[in-house]
Every structure is written in C-alpha cells, then in structure tokens.
Tab-separated table of C-alpha atoms in Angstrom:
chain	number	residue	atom	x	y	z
A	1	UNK	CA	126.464	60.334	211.536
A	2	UNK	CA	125.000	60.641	208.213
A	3	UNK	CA	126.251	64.037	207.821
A	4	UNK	CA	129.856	62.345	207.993
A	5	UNK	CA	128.967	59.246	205.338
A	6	UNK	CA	127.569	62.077	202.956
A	7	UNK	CA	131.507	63.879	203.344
A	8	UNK	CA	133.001	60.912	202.976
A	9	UNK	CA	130.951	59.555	199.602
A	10	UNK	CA	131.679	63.603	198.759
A	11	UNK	CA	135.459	63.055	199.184
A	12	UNK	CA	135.412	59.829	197.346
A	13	UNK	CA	133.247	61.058	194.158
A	14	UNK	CA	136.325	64.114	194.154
A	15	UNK	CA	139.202	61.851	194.088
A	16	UNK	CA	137.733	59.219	192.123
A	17	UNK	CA	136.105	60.575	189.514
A	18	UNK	CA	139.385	63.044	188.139
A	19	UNK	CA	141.141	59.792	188.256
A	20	UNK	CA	138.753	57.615	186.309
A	21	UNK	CA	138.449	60.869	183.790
A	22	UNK	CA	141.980	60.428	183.335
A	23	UNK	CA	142.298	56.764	182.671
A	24	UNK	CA	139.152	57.112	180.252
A	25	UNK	CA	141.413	59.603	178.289
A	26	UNK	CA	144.489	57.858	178.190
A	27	UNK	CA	143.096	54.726	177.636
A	28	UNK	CA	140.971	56.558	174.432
A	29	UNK	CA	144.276	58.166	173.631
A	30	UNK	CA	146.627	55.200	173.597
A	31	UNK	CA	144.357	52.285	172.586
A	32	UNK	CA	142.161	54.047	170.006
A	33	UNK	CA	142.378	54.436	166.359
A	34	UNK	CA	140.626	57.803	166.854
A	35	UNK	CA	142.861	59.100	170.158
A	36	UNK	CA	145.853	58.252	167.709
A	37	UNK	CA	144.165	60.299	165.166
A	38	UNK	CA	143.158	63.870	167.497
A	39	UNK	CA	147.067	63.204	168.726
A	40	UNK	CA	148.447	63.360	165.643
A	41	UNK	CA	146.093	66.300	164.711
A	42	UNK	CA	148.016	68.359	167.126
A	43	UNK	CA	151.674	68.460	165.275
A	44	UNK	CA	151.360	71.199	162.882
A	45	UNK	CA	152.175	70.669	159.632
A	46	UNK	CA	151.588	66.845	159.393
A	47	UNK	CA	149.172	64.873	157.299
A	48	UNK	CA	148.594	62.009	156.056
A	49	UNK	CA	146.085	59.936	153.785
A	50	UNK	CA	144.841	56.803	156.426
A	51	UNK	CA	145.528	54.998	159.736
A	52	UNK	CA	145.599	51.980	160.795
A	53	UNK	CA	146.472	50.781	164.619
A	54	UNK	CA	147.143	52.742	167.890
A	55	UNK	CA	149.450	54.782	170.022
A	56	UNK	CA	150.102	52.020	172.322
A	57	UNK	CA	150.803	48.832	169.850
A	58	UNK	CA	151.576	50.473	166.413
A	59	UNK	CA	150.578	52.837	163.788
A	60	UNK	CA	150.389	52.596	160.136
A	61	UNK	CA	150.377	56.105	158.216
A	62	UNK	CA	150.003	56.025	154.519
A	63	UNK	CA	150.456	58.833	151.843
A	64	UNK	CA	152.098	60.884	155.094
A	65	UNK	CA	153.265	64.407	154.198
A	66	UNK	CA	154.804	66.916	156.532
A	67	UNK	CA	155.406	70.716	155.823
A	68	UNK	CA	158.049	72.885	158.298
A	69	UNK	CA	158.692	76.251	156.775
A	70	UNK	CA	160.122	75.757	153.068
A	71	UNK	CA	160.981	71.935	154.098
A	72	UNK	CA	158.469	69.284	152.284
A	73	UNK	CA	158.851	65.605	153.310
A	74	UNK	CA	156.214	62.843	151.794
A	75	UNK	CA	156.383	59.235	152.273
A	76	UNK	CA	154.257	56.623	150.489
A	77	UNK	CA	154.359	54.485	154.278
A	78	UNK	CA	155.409	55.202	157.731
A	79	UNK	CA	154.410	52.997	160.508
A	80	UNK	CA	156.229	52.452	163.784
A	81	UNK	CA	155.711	50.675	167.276
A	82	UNK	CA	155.837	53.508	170.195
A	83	UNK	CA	156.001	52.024	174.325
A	84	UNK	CA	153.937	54.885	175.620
A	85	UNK	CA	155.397	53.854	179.642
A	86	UNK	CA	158.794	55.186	178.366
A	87	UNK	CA	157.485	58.642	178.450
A	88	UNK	CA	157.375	58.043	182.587
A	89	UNK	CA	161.195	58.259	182.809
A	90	UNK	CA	162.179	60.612	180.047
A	91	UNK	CA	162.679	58.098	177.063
A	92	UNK	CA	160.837	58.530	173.115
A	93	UNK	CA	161.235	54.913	172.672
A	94	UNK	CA	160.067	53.098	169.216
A	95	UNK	CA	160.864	49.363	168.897
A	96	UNK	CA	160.290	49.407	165.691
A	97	UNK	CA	160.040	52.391	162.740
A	98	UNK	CA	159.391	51.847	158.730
A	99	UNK	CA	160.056	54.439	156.104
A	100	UNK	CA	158.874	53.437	152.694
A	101	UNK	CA	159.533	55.657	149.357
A	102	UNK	CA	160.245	58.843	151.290
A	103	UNK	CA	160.945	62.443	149.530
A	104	UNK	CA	162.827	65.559	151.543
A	105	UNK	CA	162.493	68.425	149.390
A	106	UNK	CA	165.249	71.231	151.388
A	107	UNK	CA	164.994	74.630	150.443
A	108	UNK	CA	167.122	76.228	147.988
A	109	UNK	CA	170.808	76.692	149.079
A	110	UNK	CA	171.861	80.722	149.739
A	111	UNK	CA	175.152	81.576	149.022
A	112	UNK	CA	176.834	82.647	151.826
A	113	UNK	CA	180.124	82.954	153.935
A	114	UNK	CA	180.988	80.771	156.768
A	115	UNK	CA	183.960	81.108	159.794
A	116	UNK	CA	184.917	77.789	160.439
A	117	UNK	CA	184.678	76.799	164.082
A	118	UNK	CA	184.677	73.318	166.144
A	119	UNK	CA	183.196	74.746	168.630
A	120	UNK	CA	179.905	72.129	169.817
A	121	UNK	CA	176.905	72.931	168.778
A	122	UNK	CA	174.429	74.648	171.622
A	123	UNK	CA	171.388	72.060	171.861
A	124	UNK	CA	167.704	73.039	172.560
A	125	UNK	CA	166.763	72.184	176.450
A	126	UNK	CA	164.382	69.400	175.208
A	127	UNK	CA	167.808	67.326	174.110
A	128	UNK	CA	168.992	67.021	178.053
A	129	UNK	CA	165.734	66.448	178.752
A	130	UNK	CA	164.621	63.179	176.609
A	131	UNK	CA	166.525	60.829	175.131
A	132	UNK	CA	164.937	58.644	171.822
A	133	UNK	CA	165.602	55.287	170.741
A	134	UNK	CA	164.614	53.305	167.608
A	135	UNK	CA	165.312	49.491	167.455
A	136	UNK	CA	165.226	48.613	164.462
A	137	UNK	CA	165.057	51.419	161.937
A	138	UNK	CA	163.902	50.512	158.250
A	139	UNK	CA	164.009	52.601	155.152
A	140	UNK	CA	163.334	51.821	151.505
A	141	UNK	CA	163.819	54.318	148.768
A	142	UNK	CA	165.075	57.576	151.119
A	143	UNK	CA	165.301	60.968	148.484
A	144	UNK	CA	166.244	64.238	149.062
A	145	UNK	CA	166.141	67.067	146.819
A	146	UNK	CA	167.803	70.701	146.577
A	147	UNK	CA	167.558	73.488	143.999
A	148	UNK	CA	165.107	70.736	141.781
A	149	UNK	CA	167.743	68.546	141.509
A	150	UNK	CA	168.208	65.040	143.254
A	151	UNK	CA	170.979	65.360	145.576
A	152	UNK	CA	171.005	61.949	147.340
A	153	UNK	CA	169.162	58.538	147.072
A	154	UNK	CA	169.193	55.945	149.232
A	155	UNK	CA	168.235	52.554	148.226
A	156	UNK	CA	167.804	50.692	151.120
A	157	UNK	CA	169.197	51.203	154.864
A	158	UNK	CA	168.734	49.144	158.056
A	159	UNK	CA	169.508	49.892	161.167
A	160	UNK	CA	169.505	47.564	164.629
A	161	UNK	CA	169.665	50.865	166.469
A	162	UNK	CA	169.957	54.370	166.544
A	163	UNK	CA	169.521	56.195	169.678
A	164	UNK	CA	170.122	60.195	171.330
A	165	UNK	CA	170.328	60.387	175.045
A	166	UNK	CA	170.762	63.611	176.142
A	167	UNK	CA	174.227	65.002	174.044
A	168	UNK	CA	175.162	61.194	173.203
A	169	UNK	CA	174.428	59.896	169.753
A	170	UNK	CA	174.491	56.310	169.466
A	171	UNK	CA	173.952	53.811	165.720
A	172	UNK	CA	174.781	50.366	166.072
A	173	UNK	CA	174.947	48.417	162.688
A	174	UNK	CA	173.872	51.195	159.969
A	175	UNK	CA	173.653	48.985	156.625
A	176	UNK	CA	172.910	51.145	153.477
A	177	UNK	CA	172.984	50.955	149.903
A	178	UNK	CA	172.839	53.365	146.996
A	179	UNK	CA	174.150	54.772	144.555
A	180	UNK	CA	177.262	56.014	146.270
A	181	UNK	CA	177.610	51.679	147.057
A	182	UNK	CA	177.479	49.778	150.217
A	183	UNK	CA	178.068	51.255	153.628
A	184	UNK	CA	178.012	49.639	157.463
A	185	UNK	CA	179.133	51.649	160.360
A	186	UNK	CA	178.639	51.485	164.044
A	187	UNK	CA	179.414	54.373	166.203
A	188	UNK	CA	178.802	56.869	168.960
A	189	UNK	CA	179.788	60.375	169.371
A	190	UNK	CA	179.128	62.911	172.580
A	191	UNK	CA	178.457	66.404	171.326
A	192	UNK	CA	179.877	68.307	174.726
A	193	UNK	CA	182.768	66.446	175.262
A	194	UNK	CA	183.740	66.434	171.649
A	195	UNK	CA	184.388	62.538	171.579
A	196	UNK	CA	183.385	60.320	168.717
A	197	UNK	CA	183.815	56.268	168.009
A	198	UNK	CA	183.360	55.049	164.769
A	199	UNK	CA	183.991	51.841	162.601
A	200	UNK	CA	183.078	52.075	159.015
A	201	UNK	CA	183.004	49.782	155.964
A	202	UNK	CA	182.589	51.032	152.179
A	203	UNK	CA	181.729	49.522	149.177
A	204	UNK	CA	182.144	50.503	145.724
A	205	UNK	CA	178.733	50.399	143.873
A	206	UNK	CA	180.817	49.574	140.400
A	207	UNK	CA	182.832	47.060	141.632
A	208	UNK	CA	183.021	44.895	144.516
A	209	UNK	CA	187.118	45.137	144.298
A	210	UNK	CA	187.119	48.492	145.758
A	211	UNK	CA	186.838	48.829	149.463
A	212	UNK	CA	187.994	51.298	152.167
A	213	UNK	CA	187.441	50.595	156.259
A	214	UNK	CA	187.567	52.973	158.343
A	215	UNK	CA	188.360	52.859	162.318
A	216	UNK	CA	188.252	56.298	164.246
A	217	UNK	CA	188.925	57.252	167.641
A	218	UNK	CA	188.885	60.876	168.191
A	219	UNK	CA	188.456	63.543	171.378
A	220	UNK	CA	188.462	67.009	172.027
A	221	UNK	CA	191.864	68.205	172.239
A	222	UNK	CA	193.282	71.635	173.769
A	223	UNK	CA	193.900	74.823	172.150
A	224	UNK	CA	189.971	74.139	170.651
A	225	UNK	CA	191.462	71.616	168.174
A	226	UNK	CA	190.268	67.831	167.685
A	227	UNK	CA	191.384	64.797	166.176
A	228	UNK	CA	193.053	61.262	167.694
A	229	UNK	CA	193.788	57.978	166.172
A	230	UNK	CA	192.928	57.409	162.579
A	231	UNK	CA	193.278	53.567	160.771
A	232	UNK	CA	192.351	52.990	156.794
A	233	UNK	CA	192.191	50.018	155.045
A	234	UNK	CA	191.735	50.640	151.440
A	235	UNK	CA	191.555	47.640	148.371
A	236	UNK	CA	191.891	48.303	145.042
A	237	UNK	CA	191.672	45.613	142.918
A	238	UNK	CA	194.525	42.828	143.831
A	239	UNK	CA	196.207	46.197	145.645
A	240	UNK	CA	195.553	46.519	149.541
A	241	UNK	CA	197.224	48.674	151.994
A	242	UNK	CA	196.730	50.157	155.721
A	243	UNK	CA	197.170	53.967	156.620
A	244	UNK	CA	197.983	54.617	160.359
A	245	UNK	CA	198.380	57.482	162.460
A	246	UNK	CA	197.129	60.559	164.505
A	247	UNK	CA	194.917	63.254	162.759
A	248	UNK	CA	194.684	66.331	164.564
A	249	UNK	CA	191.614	68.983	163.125
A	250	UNK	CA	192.199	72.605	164.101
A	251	UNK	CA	189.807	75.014	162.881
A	252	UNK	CA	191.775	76.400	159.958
A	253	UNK	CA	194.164	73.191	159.366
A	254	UNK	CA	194.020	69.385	159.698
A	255	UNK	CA	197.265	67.682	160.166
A	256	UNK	CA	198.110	64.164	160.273
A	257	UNK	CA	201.233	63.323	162.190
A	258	UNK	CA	203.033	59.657	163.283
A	259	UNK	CA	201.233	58.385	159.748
A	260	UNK	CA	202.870	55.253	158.538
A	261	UNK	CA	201.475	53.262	155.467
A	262	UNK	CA	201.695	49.413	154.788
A	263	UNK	CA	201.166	47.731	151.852
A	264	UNK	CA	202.085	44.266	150.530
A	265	UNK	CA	203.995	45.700	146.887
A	266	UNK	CA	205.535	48.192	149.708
A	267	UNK	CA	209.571	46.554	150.842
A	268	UNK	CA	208.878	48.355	153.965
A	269	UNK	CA	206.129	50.676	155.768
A	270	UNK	CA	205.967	54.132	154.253
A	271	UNK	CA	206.434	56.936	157.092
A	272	UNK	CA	204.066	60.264	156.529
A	273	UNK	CA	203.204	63.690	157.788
A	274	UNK	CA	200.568	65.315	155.871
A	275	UNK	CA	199.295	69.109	156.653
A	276	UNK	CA	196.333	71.255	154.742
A	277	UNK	CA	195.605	74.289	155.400
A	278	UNK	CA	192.140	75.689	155.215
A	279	UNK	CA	190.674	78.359	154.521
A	280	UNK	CA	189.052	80.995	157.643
A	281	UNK	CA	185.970	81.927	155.397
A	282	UNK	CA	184.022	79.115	153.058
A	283	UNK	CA	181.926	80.717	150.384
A	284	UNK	CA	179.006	78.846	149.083
C-alpha cells in the first residue's frame, strides 16, 4: 500500500503546487506595489516618475508620460481604482479615475481629401469582446496640441460615468468647463445600429445670458441616411426661443424638415424647412 500513498502525495504535490504558484503570482501581482510596477512595465510606451498603491485597491502615477507613434501624452497625476474580479466576465471596470494637468501633443495635420460617408465605423475584435466602465471620471487642466499650437483646453470636467460595452457608448452627467464655457450632457449612442440619445446644456464663457439646450433623438434611417428628432432651446439675453423638428443627415446633404420655431417676441410659431448641401470631397 505504500506504493499507492506515494501516487497519491505525487498527485497532490501536481495539482497543488501549479495552483498555489498561481495564487502566489496573482496575489504579488494585484496586492503589490512591485507586481503593479512589472505590469505596468509591459505596455510599451508608458512611463512614469513614481507609484504609490496596487492593482487591486488603487494606483497613484505621477509625472506619467506615454509615447504611441508621433502621439505624446504627459500628465503631472493619474491615479485610478481598478476591481481586478471584473476581468472574470469581460468588464475593464475603474470606480474611480483622476487626470491632473494632462498634455496630448497629436501629430501634425496632412492635408488631404476625404469622401464623406455615414457608414459605421468597423471596430477592432477586442471592442465586442470587453466592455470598460469608469465611475466617476475626474480631470483638471486637459490640453491638447496640434501643429505647436494649443488647439483645446479644458479646465475642469467631471463625469459620474462613462462607459463602452461592446458597440454601445454610454456618459451620464459630463460637466466641463473651459474656455469654449460650460457644458453638461448625458447620452448614449450604438455605433452598429446607428442610434444616438443625447441631452445637452451650453454655457457661454462671456456671459451667463447666453445659453443653448440641446435634446437629440436620432437613428439610422434607409437609403444610408440618418437623422430623427431635433429640439433647441437657445437664450440670448432677455430673448429665448425653441427650434423643433426632424433633421435628416445624408451623406452629401442635411435637411431639416417639419421645423417650427417659437419664441415669446414671435405673434405666432415660425414654420421652417432648411436644406444644405455638402460637398462629396472635403479638403483639409
């Protein structure tokens, strides 16, 4: 019989000891200042001055730089909170993620000439794969650069959530300010089917008088075109009024049809059709 205890202690030691091995790593991996550090060591391009934390209940990056072809992005400060169990069902899943006094430097723009289509996009296979989430999303002092020059600046944004699952795109409450003024939207859009849901708010930055809401409902349509119901709300001053009606985007014209505006110095709504056509080729 001791022929059979020796398989047995044998079988155990196999099975045991590539399960341990791999608890020991994750554990190292997740927990660890030092397993966050070799992960991070893996993503080419990325660097970054210190860290602070782990995998599994937060990291703190400072002086983080990342390089992708002719594509620069520093940040004085990223940190985030990651739930590493996510990963088991297909979900990136941060509960919380902090951008401080971030730089995107994008390569200089080419001329060039462009067909105009509507056609989706074609996503990589990892996008029906995962889906990410971030809840909440903080960013102070966003810049991004092209040809030298500053091309946008964002003060301040926050963000309760902002999420991709597989073709859907989801932000609830986007708050941002700049100098462009104030801006809150919540929305969703699904890339295949062509739908998108969107409520927006805008603020003039040189004066609080000026304001424009926006409420949009659209869908793919047939014949490759796009559009649906349209609502602004635009204040000027002590002047308000409300634009109505059905925009319909076609790949070389956008039309908007069944338009009628209302206005409080109006006697009666104003009834509209509006039509531009566009051009087949954009240069620049």
């Amino acid at each position: 019989m001791r022929w059979h205890k020796i398989l047995f202690r044998a079988f155990l030691s196999g099975l045991l000891l590539p399960i341990i091995s791999i608890f020991v790593l994750f554990t190292w991996v997740f927990l660890t200042s030092a397993g966050a550090n070799w992960t991070l060591s893996l993503v080419p391009g990325l660097h970054y001055q210190s860290l602070q934390g782990n995998l599994a209940h937060g990291l703190r990056l400072q002086d983080v730089s990342y390089v992708n072809r002719n594509t620069n992005i520093d940040a004085q400060e990223l940190s985030w909170k990651f739930y590493p169990t996510a990963l088991l069902w297909g979900e990136i899943k941060f509960s919380t993620l902090t951008i401080s006094n971030a730089n995107i430097r994008l390569p200089p723009a080419k001329p060039s000439a462009t067909a105009l289509t509507l056609a989706p996009p074609e996503l990589p296979h990892w996008a029906n794969i995962f889906s990410v989430s971030v809840s909440p999303l903080a960013i102070d002092r966003l810049r991004i650069y092209q040809n030298n020059k500053e091309a946008f600046f964002l003060q301040q944004a926050e963000c309760k959530k902002i999420a991709w699952d597989r073709g859907r795109i989801e932000i609830q409450n986007l708050q941002g300010q700049g100098p462009f003024g104030k801006l809150q939207l919540t929305g969703n859009a699904e890339i295949k089917q062509r739908n998108i849901r969107l409520v927006a708010d805008w603020q003039s930055a040189k004066s609080k008088r000026s304001a424009v809401n926006v409420q949009v409902d659209w869908h793919g349509l047939s014949g490759g075109r796009y559009g649906g119901p349209i609502a602004l709300t635009l204040r000027q001053a002590s002047i308000s009024g409300k634009l109505q009606g059905t925009a319909t985007i076609a790949p070389y014209a956008i039309e908007l049809t069944h338009a009628k505006f209302n206005s409080e110095k109006l006697a009666k709504p104003m009834q509209l059709a509006i039509s531009m056509h566009l051009p087949k080729i954009l240069h620049g």
